[in-house]
mmCIF file of C-alpha atoms in Angstrom:
data_model
loop_
_atom_site.group_PDB
_atom_site.id
_atom_site.type_symbol
_atom_site.label_atom_id
_atom_site.label_comp_id
_atom_site.label_asym_id
_atom_site.label_seq_id
_atom_site.Cartn_x
_atom_site.Cartn_y
_atom_site.Cartn_z
ATOM 1 C CA ILE Z 1 101.392 92.635 91.875
ATOM 2 C CA GLY Z 2 100.476 90.105 89.160
ATOM 3 C CA ASP Z 3 100.943 91.243 85.621
ATOM 4 C CA GLY Z 4 102.200 94.711 86.528
ATOM 5 C CA SER Z 5 105.433 96.545 86.916
ATOM 6 C CA MET Z 6 106.770 99.973 87.563
ATOM 7 C CA THR Z 7 108.724 102.112 85.048
ATOM 8 C CA LYS Z 8 111.581 104.247 85.890
ATOM 9 C CA ASN Z 9 109.317 107.392 85.723
ATOM 10 C CA HIS Z 10 107.495 105.596 88.449
ATOM 11 C CA SER Z 11 104.263 104.959 86.043
ATOM 12 C CA VAL Z 12 102.548 101.635 87.023
ATOM 13 C CA THR Z 13 102.134 99.325 83.870
ATOM 14 C CA PHE Z 14 99.601 96.479 83.700
ATOM 15 C CA THR Z 15 99.298 94.102 80.629
ATOM 16 C CA THR Z 16 95.997 92.492 79.942
ATOM 17 C CA VAL Z 17 94.149 90.665 77.005
ATOM 18 C CA ASP Z 18 90.992 91.056 79.060
ATOM 19 C CA MET Z 19 89.151 94.180 77.462
ATOM 20 C CA ALA Z 20 86.372 94.050 80.361
ATOM 21 C CA LEU Z 21 89.101 94.283 82.703
ATOM 22 C CA LEU Z 22 90.602 97.279 81.089
ATOM 23 C CA GLU Z 23 87.181 98.944 80.990
ATOM 24 C CA SER Z 24 86.711 98.188 84.699
ATOM 25 C CA LEU Z 25 90.020 99.902 85.530
ATOM 26 C CA ARG Z 26 89.147 102.940 83.425
ATOM 27 C CA GLU Z 27 85.903 103.309 85.175
ATOM 28 C CA ARG Z 28 87.626 102.996 88.717
ATOM 29 C CA ALA Z 29 90.082 105.602 87.692
ATOM 30 C CA ASN Z 30 89.927 108.920 89.793
ATOM 31 C CA LYS Z 31 91.586 112.248 89.751
ATOM 32 C CA ASP Z 32 94.842 110.766 91.147
ATOM 33 C CA TRP Z 33 95.010 108.299 87.987
ATOM 34 C CA GLU Z 34 95.807 108.978 84.449
ATOM 35 C CA ILE Z 35 95.229 105.864 82.396
ATOM 36 C CA VAL Z 36 96.948 105.586 78.933
ATOM 37 C CA GLU Z 37 97.467 102.815 76.569
ATOM 38 C CA CYS Z 38 101.259 102.376 76.263
ATOM 39 C CA ALA Z 39 101.676 99.537 73.839
ATOM 40 C CA ASN Z 40 99.253 97.135 71.805
ATOM 41 C CA LYS Z 41 101.255 94.032 70.816
ATOM 42 C CA ASP Z 42 99.496 91.122 69.262
ATOM 43 C CA PHE Z 43 96.170 90.703 71.328
ATOM 44 C CA ALA Z 44 97.503 91.969 74.691
ATOM 45 C CA ARG Z 45 97.352 95.728 75.732
ATOM 46 C CA THR Z 46 99.801 97.392 77.963
ATOM 47 C CA VAL Z 47 98.207 100.088 80.119
ATOM 48 C CA CYS Z 48 100.003 102.791 82.031
ATOM 49 C CA PHE Z 49 98.727 104.235 85.285
ATOM 50 C CA ARG Z 50 100.277 107.456 85.797
ATOM 51 C CA LEU Z 51 99.805 107.934 89.744
ATOM 52 C CA LYS Z 52 100.138 111.431 91.315
ATOM 53 C CA ASN Z 53 102.395 110.857 94.275
ATOM 54 C CA ALA Z 54 103.322 107.283 93.124
ATOM 55 C CA ARG Z 55 106.844 107.510 94.310
ATOM 56 C CA LYS Z 56 105.794 108.568 97.706
ATOM 57 C CA ASP Z 57 103.062 106.103 98.067
ATOM 58 C CA PHE Z 58 105.265 103.068 96.753
ATOM 59 C CA ARG Z 59 108.136 104.157 99.204
ATOM 60 C CA ALA Z 60 105.427 104.147 102.092
ATOM 61 C CA LEU Z 61 104.584 100.576 101.400
ATOM 62 C CA ASN Z 62 108.260 99.572 100.800
ATOM 63 C CA LEU Z 63 107.612 98.632 97.154
ATOM 64 C CA LEU Z 64 109.686 101.300 95.612
ATOM 65 C CA GLY Z 65 112.257 99.333 93.217
ATOM 66 C CA CYS Z 66 110.977 96.051 94.032
ATOM 67 C CA LYS Z 67 112.007 93.239 91.572
ATOM 68 C CA SER Z 68 109.613 90.235 90.721
ATOM 69 C CA TRP Z 69 111.457 88.062 93.251
ATOM 70 C CA GLU Z 70 111.262 90.874 95.947
ATOM 71 C CA LYS Z 71 107.355 91.188 95.790
ATOM 72 C CA PHE Z 72 105.226 90.996 98.811
ATOM 73 C CA ILE Z 73 101.788 91.797 99.903
ATOM 74 C CA PRO Z 74 101.802 95.004 102.244
ATOM 75 C CA GLU Z 75 100.360 94.554 105.687
ATOM 76 C CA GLU Z 76 97.806 96.993 105.138
ATOM 77 C CA TYR Z 77 96.467 94.656 102.315
ATOM 78 C CA LYS Z 78 96.665 91.612 104.405
ATOM 79 C CA LEU Z 79 94.376 93.440 107.054
ATOM 80 C CA GLY Z 80 91.830 94.403 104.556
ATOM 81 C CA SER Z 81 88.204 92.994 104.881
ATOM 82 C CA PRO Z 82 87.450 89.583 103.571
ATOM 83 C CA GLU Z 83 85.885 91.088 100.507
ATOM 84 C CA GLN Z 84 89.106 92.931 99.708
ATOM 85 C CA ARG Z 85 91.340 90.014 100.622
ATOM 86 C CA LEU Z 86 89.207 87.783 98.141
ATOM 87 C CA GLU Z 87 89.604 90.493 95.364
ATOM 88 C CA LEU Z 88 93.361 90.616 95.957
ATOM 89 C CA LEU Z 89 93.457 86.823 95.790
ATOM 90 C CA GLN Z 90 91.219 86.637 92.524
ATOM 91 C CA GLY Z 91 93.524 89.266 90.902
ATOM 92 C CA LEU Z 92 96.616 87.243 91.768
ATOM 93 C CA LEU Z 93 94.956 84.081 90.338
ATOM 94 C CA ASP Z 94 93.875 85.786 87.235
ATOM 95 C CA THR Z 95 97.490 86.781 86.552
ATOM 96 C CA ASP Z 96 99.633 83.857 87.663
ATOM 97 C CA GLY Z 97 97.153 81.154 88.735
ATOM 98 C CA TRP Z 98 95.639 77.947 86.950
ATOM 99 C CA VAL Z 99 93.641 74.780 87.974
ATOM 100 C CA GLN Z 100 95.139 71.552 87.768
ATOM 101 C CA LYS Z 101 93.267 68.385 88.134
ATOM 102 C CA GLY Z 102 90.570 70.325 90.334
ATOM 103 C CA ILE Z 103 93.347 71.867 92.601
ATOM 104 C CA ALA Z 104 93.937 75.762 92.403
ATOM 105 C CA LYS Z 105 97.513 76.549 91.919
ATOM 106 C CA TYR Z 106 99.434 79.875 91.965
ATOM 107 C CA SER Z 107 103.190 80.475 91.097
ATOM 108 C CA THR Z 108 105.545 83.345 91.932
ATOM 109 C CA THR Z 109 109.348 83.738 91.975
ATOM 110 C CA SER Z 110 108.989 85.545 95.223
ATOM 111 C CA ASN Z 111 109.243 83.535 98.389
ATOM 112 C CA GLN Z 112 107.644 86.269 100.438
ATOM 113 C CA LEU Z 113 104.816 86.710 98.183
ATOM 114 C CA ALA Z 114 104.053 82.948 98.353
ATOM 115 C CA LYS Z 115 104.088 83.181 101.979
ATOM 116 C CA ASP Z 116 101.582 86.244 101.824
ATOM 117 C CA VAL Z 117 99.346 84.418 99.483
ATOM 118 C CA LYS Z 118 99.339 81.358 101.869
ATOM 119 C CA GLU Z 119 98.287 83.725 104.724
ATOM 120 C CA ILE Z 120 95.625 85.335 102.402
ATOM 121 C CA VAL Z 121 94.209 81.920 101.683
ATOM 122 C CA GLY Z 122 94.098 81.017 105.416
ATOM 123 C CA SER Z 123 92.472 84.168 106.483
ATOM 124 C CA LEU Z 124 89.721 83.320 104.118
ATOM 125 C CA GLY Z 125 89.236 79.797 105.674
ATOM 126 C CA GLY Z 126 91.460 77.983 103.024
ATOM 127 C CA VAL Z 127 94.473 75.819 103.192
ATOM 128 C CA ALA Z 128 97.597 76.347 101.179
ATOM 129 C CA PHE Z 129 100.776 74.437 100.569
ATOM 130 C CA ILE Z 130 104.018 75.795 99.309
ATOM 131 C CA SER Z 131 106.316 73.860 96.976
ATOM 132 C CA THR Z 132 109.733 75.119 95.606
ATOM 133 C CA ARG Z 133 110.786 74.218 91.969
ATOM 134 C CA LYS Z 134 113.834 75.298 90.238
ATOM 135 C CA LYS Z 135 113.384 76.399 86.671
ATOM 136 C CA LYS Z 136 115.636 75.692 83.823
ATOM 137 C CA THR Z 137 116.608 79.298 83.780
ATOM 138 C CA LEU Z 138 118.035 78.588 87.386
ATOM 139 C CA THR Z 139 115.224 80.908 88.839
ATOM 140 C CA ARG Z 140 113.734 79.490 91.861
ATOM 141 C CA SER Z 141 109.700 79.325 91.786
ATOM 142 C CA TYR Z 142 107.374 79.100 94.669
ATOM 143 C CA GLN Z 143 104.039 77.072 93.826
ATOM 144 C CA LEU Z 144 101.004 77.054 96.302
ATOM 145 C CA SER Z 145 98.363 74.605 95.867
ATOM 146 C CA TYR Z 146 95.336 75.494 97.876
ATOM 147 C CA ASN Z 147 91.637 75.087 98.492
ATOM 148 C CA ARG Z 148 89.118 77.043 100.363
ATOM 149 C CA PRO Z 149 85.388 76.723 101.058
ATOM 150 C CA SER Z 150 84.427 78.525 98.007
ATOM 151 C CA CYS Z 151 86.355 78.888 94.840
ATOM 152 C CA PRO Z 152 87.461 82.694 94.267
#
């Protein structure tokens, strides 16, 4: 959801500069995943996941063809265990989050994703507020400010 996208051939791509994260992904790969390095620009590496049945799986989650402003968290993910929801929140913060004056922030161009992240934060005992910003490119951005009992 964060620094990922889906290519026309239905490969899932993910860009990272974090080699430990890359190795963790490789360790978690199973027989349904093929992980290859697609590009290596500057210090960031783009990794492609070729998933068997990806088209069917993305269609089942209503994610097939979603653009960045259409992203959302599938209902099944919002109903995961507290540990799974925390890992999801941590992943989103790793890609599009930051801390400003002691307050955790998250930004997205998707109104629905902002609402979904707010719901996840609330389900973990935190409080989130959404504000809307219009960028110079005329793209609308949704920014969450939130806190929770323990920092993810």
